[in-house]
PDB file of C-alpha atoms in Angstrom:
ATOM      1  CA  MET A  14     221.834 189.913 163.827  1.00 51.00           C
ATOM      2  CA  ILE A  15     224.901 187.996 162.678  1.00 55.00           C
ATOM      3  CA  TRP A  16     225.611 185.356 165.304  1.00 58.00           C
ATOM      4  CA  LEU A  17     228.907 184.128 163.882  1.00 62.00           C
ATOM      5  CA  PRO A  18     230.369 186.939 161.754  1.00 60.00           C
ATOM      6  CA  LYS A  19     233.216 185.936 159.461  1.00 69.00           C
ATOM      7  CA  LYS A  20     235.269 187.954 157.012  1.00 85.00           C
ATOM      8  CA  THR A  21     235.207 185.374 154.244  1.00 94.00           C
ATOM      9  CA  VAL A  22     232.592 182.637 153.923  1.00 96.00           C
ATOM     10  CA  VAL A  23     232.501 180.122 151.052  1.00 97.00           C
ATOM     11  CA  VAL A  24     229.487 178.092 149.948  1.00 97.00           C
ATOM     12  CA  PRO A  25     230.080 175.443 147.268  1.00 96.00           C
ATOM     13  CA  VAL A  26     227.084 175.455 144.924  1.00 95.00           C
ATOM     14  CA  ASP A  27     226.056 172.392 142.927  1.00 93.00           C
ATOM     15  CA  PHE A  28     222.750 173.923 141.749  1.00 92.00           C
ATOM     16  CA  SER A  29     220.771 171.812 144.221  1.00 90.00           C
ATOM     17  CA  LYS A  30     217.972 173.295 146.299  1.00 90.00           C
ATOM     18  CA  GLU A  31     220.102 172.550 149.363  1.00 90.00           C
ATOM     19  CA  SER A  32     223.111 174.542 148.170  1.00 91.00           C
ATOM     20  CA  PHE A  33     220.922 177.587 147.455  1.00 94.00           C
ATOM     21  CA  ARG A  34     219.322 177.240 150.897  1.00 93.00           C
ATOM     22  CA  LEU A  35     222.810 177.375 152.428  1.00 94.00           C
ATOM     23  CA  LEU A  36     223.773 180.354 150.284  1.00 95.00           C
ATOM     24  CA  ASN A  37     220.727 182.202 151.642  1.00 94.00           C
ATOM     25  CA  LEU A  38     221.574 181.139 155.178  1.00 93.00           C
ATOM     26  CA  ALA A  39     225.144 182.365 154.773  1.00 93.00           C
ATOM     27  CA  ALA A  40     223.966 185.728 153.421  1.00 93.00           C
ATOM     28  CA  ASP A  41     221.495 186.160 156.284  1.00 90.00           C
ATOM     29  CA  GLU A  42     223.417 184.750 159.238  1.00 89.00           C
ATOM     30  CA  PHE A  43     227.156 184.613 158.616  1.00 90.00           C
ATOM     31  CA  VAL A  44     228.311 187.771 156.831  1.00 90.00           C
ATOM     32  CA  ASN A  45     227.891 191.471 157.517  1.00 88.00           C
ATOM     33  CA  ASP A  46     228.419 192.378 153.859  1.00 91.00           C
ATOM     34  CA  ILE A  47     227.617 190.275 150.772  1.00 93.00           C
ATOM     35  CA  LYS A  48     231.137 190.990 149.491  1.00 94.00           C
ATOM     36  CA  GLU A  49     232.365 188.646 152.253  1.00 94.00           C
ATOM     37  CA  LEU A  50     230.392 185.751 150.747  1.00 96.00           C
ATOM     38  CA  HIS A  51     231.800 183.549 147.984  1.00 98.00           C
ATOM     39  CA  ALA A  52     229.939 180.941 145.920  1.00 97.00           C
ATOM     40  CA  ILE A  53     231.998 178.374 144.031  1.00 97.00           C
ATOM     41  CA  HIS A  54     230.786 175.906 141.430  1.00 97.00           C
ATOM     42  CA  VAL A  55     233.123 173.271 140.007  1.00 96.00           C
ATOM     43  CA  LEU A  56     232.599 171.871 136.531  1.00 95.00           C
ATOM     44  CA  PRO A  57     234.024 168.484 135.526  1.00 93.00           C
ATOM     45  CA  LYS A  58     236.880 168.379 133.043  1.00 92.00           C
ATOM     46  CA  LEU A  59     235.842 167.537 129.516  1.00 87.00           C
ATOM     47  CA  SER A  60     237.366 164.596 127.723  1.00 85.00           C
ATOM     48  CA  ALA A  61     239.429 165.354 124.629  1.00 82.00           C
ATOM     49  CA  ALA A  62     237.007 163.058 122.791  1.00 85.00           C
ATOM     50  CA  GLU A  63     233.969 165.260 123.530  1.00 84.00           C
ATOM     51  CA  PRO A  64     232.454 166.532 120.255  1.00 81.00           C
ATOM     52  CA  GLY A  65     232.474 170.150 121.456  1.00 78.00           C
ATOM     53  CA  VAL A  66     236.179 169.885 122.231  1.00 78.00           C
ATOM     54  CA  ILE A  67     237.010 168.182 118.939  1.00 83.00           C
ATOM     55  CA  TRP A  68     235.070 170.752 116.892  1.00 84.00           C
ATOM     56  CA  LYS A  69     236.333 173.600 119.084  1.00 83.00           C
ATOM     57  CA  THR A  70     232.825 174.840 119.820  1.00 85.00           C
ATOM     58  CA  VAL A  71     233.160 174.404 123.575  1.00 86.00           C
ATOM     59  CA  THR A  72     235.986 175.874 125.602  1.00 90.00           C
ATOM     60  CA  ASP A  73     236.671 175.945 129.314  1.00 92.00           C
ATOM     61  CA  GLN A  74     236.097 179.700 129.249  1.00 95.00           C
ATOM     62  CA  SER A  75     232.699 179.387 127.538  1.00 94.00           C
ATOM     63  CA  ARG A  76     231.661 176.710 130.037  1.00 94.00           C
ATOM     64  CA  LYS A  77     232.680 178.954 132.940  1.00 97.00           C
ATOM     65  CA  GLU A  78     230.751 181.877 131.489  1.00 96.00           C
ATOM     66  CA  HIS A  79     227.615 179.771 130.971  1.00 96.00           C
ATOM     67  CA  ALA A  80     227.815 178.400 134.523  1.00 96.00           C
ATOM     68  CA  ALA A  81     228.213 181.910 135.985  1.00 96.00           C
ATOM     69  CA  VAL A  82     225.178 183.144 134.020  1.00 95.00           C
ATOM     70  CA  ALA A  83     223.151 180.116 135.147  1.00 95.00           C
ATOM     71  CA  LEU A  84     224.129 180.689 138.782  1.00 95.00           C
ATOM     72  CA  LYS A  85     223.133 184.354 138.627  1.00 93.00           C
ATOM     73  CA  LYS A  86     219.845 183.372 136.996  1.00 93.00           C
ATOM     74  CA  CYS A  87     219.127 180.872 139.795  1.00 93.00           C
ATOM     75  CA  LEU A  88     219.618 183.659 142.314  1.00 91.00           C
ATOM     76  CA  ASP A  89     216.718 185.300 140.458  1.00 82.00           C
ATOM     77  CA  ASN A  90     218.276 188.750 140.501  1.00 74.00           C
ATOM     78  CA  ASP A  91     217.745 188.891 144.264  1.00 85.00           C
ATOM     79  CA  GLU A  92     219.132 192.241 145.466  1.00 88.00           C
ATOM     80  CA  LYS A  93     220.510 190.479 148.518  1.00 92.00           C
ATOM     81  CA  PHE A  94     223.104 188.791 146.280  1.00 94.00           C
ATOM     82  CA  GLU A  95     224.316 191.886 144.425  1.00 93.00           C
ATOM     83  CA  GLY A  96     228.080 191.897 144.896  1.00 93.00           C
ATOM     84  CA  LEU A  97     228.281 188.153 145.620  1.00 95.00           C
ATOM     85  CA  ASN A  98     231.672 186.727 144.637  1.00 97.00           C
ATOM     86  CA  ILE A  99     231.147 183.916 142.133  1.00 97.00           C
ATOM     87  CA  GLU A 100     233.952 181.530 141.207  1.00 98.00           C
ATOM     88  CA  ILE A 101     233.610 178.865 138.540  1.00 98.00           C
ATOM     89  CA  ALA A 102     236.390 176.278 138.474  1.00 97.00           C
ATOM     90  CA  ILE A 103     237.065 173.160 136.434  1.00 97.00           C
ATOM     91  CA  GLY A 104     238.425 169.930 137.896  1.00 95.00           C
ATOM     92  CA  ASP A 105     238.049 167.842 141.027  1.00 94.00           C
ATOM     93  CA  PRO A 106     235.396 169.526 143.229  1.00 94.00           C
ATOM     94  CA  GLY A 107     237.043 168.769 146.569  1.00 94.00           C
ATOM     95  CA  ARG A 108     240.479 169.924 145.460  1.00 96.00           C
ATOM     96  CA  LYS A 109     239.195 173.052 143.705  1.00 97.00           C
ATOM     97  CA  VAL A 110     237.082 174.155 146.683  1.00 97.00           C
ATOM     98  CA  ILE A 111     240.000 173.643 149.064  1.00 97.00           C
ATOM     99  CA  ASP A 112     242.437 175.499 146.782  1.00 97.00           C
ATOM    100  CA  TYR A 113     240.004 178.389 146.313  1.00 98.00           C
ATOM    101  CA  CYS A 114     239.390 178.670 150.058  1.00 97.00           C
ATOM    102  CA  LYS A 115     243.122 178.728 150.767  1.00 97.00           C
ATOM    103  CA  GLY A 116     243.682 181.313 148.058  1.00 97.00           C
ATOM    104  CA  ILE A 117     241.150 183.752 149.496  1.00 97.00           C
ATOM    105  CA  GLU A 118     241.982 182.844 153.106  1.00 95.00           C
ATOM    106  CA  ALA A 119     238.420 181.777 153.861  1.00 96.00           C
ATOM    107  CA  ASP A 120     237.304 181.787 157.484  1.00 94.00           C
ATOM    108  CA  LEU A 121     234.449 179.324 157.066  1.00 95.00           C
ATOM    109  CA  ILE A 122     232.948 176.896 154.552  1.00 96.00           C
ATOM    110  CA  LEU A 123     229.233 176.042 154.656  1.00 95.00           C
ATOM    111  CA  MET A 124     228.193 172.785 153.009  1.00 93.00           C
ATOM    112  CA  GLY A 125     225.265 170.420 152.929  1.00 87.00           C
ATOM    113  CA  TYR A 126     225.213 166.695 152.343  1.00 78.00           C
ATOM    114  CA  SER A 127     222.767 164.124 151.098  1.00 66.00           C
ATOM    115  CA  LYS A 128     221.515 161.553 153.540  1.00 59.00           C
ATOM    116  CA  PRO A 129     223.566 158.399 153.187  1.00 55.00           C
ATOM    117  CA  ASN A 130     221.891 155.004 153.398  1.00 50.00           C
ATOM    118  CA  ASP A 131     222.163 154.754 157.159  1.00 48.00           C
ATOM    119  CA  GLY A 132     221.061 158.382 157.662  1.00 47.00           C
ATOM    120  CA  ILE A 133     223.747 158.932 160.306  1.00 45.00           C
ATOM    121  CA  ARG A 134     227.175 159.535 158.785  1.00 48.00           C
ATOM    122  CA  MET A 135     228.626 161.135 155.716  1.00 47.00           C
ATOM    123  CA  SER A 136     229.878 158.424 153.426  1.00 50.00           C
ATOM    124  CA  ALA A 137     233.647 158.248 153.128  1.00 51.00           C
ATOM    125  CA  GLY A 138     235.009 159.589 149.898  1.00 57.00           C
ATOM    126  CA  THR A 139     232.348 162.225 149.297  1.00 84.00           C
ATOM    127  CA  VAL A 140     233.336 165.751 148.353  1.00 88.00           C
ATOM    128  CA  VAL A 141     232.082 166.952 151.742  1.00 89.00           C
ATOM    129  CA  ASP A 142     234.171 164.341 153.553  1.00 89.00           C
ATOM    130  CA  ARG A 143     237.335 165.318 151.663  1.00 91.00           C
ATOM    131  CA  ILE A 144     236.822 169.026 152.298  1.00 94.00           C
ATOM    132  CA  VAL A 145     236.172 168.473 156.013  1.00 93.00           C
ATOM    133  CA  ARG A 146     239.361 166.403 156.342  1.00 92.00           C
ATOM    134  CA  VAL A 147     241.687 168.695 154.381  1.00 94.00           C
ATOM    135  CA  SER A 148     240.342 172.221 154.837  1.00 95.00           C
ATOM    136  CA  HIS A 149     242.505 174.847 156.527  1.00 94.00           C
ATOM    137  CA  CYS A 150     239.418 176.520 158.031  1.00 94.00           C
ATOM    138  CA  PRO A 151     236.291 175.345 159.864  1.00 93.00           C
ATOM    139  CA  VAL A 152     233.621 173.608 157.787  1.00 94.00           C
ATOM    140  CA  LEU A 153     229.993 173.707 158.917  1.00 92.00           C
ATOM    141  CA  VAL A 154     228.129 170.747 157.456  1.00 91.00           C
ATOM    142  CA  PHE A 155     224.354 170.925 157.447  1.00 90.00           C
ATOM    143  CA  PRO A 156     222.057 167.927 157.083  1.00 86.00           C
ATOM    144  CA  PRO A 157     219.418 168.015 154.370  1.00 81.00           C
ATOM    145  CA  GLU A 158     216.456 170.196 155.143  1.00 75.00           C
ATOM    146  CA  THR A 159     213.545 168.102 156.328  1.00 55.00           C
ATOM    147  CA  VAL A 160     210.093 169.025 155.165  1.00 43.00           C
TER     148      VAL A 160
END
């Protein structure tokens, strides 16, 4: 049973175990249909001095395609994720996630965070902190899974 159904839920994915745990949680507990779930991964911009850029062997499009394939592979062809909306962006992670969520009129963002040194608060300046402060919709922040 979906205890907090939303029309559009976004989970930023950084390829960590934690982000995939939250993607599974979102699919199981927050959406009625997988088409309501969006995964976004943000790649850093490449410097003009990068060899792949200089030799024109690496493009933003090829990077996006490779990241999308890698994300699908990590989902291990799980039928549960068939129809999942995958967005690959390039730039500042906080800004890109916020812009994407505004663009699709997201109802909820699910994110995890690493334990900071004191184990109590998110450290200021993290991507999670920026998204929580600027987002137009609610952001559920989950602590790291404890074993």
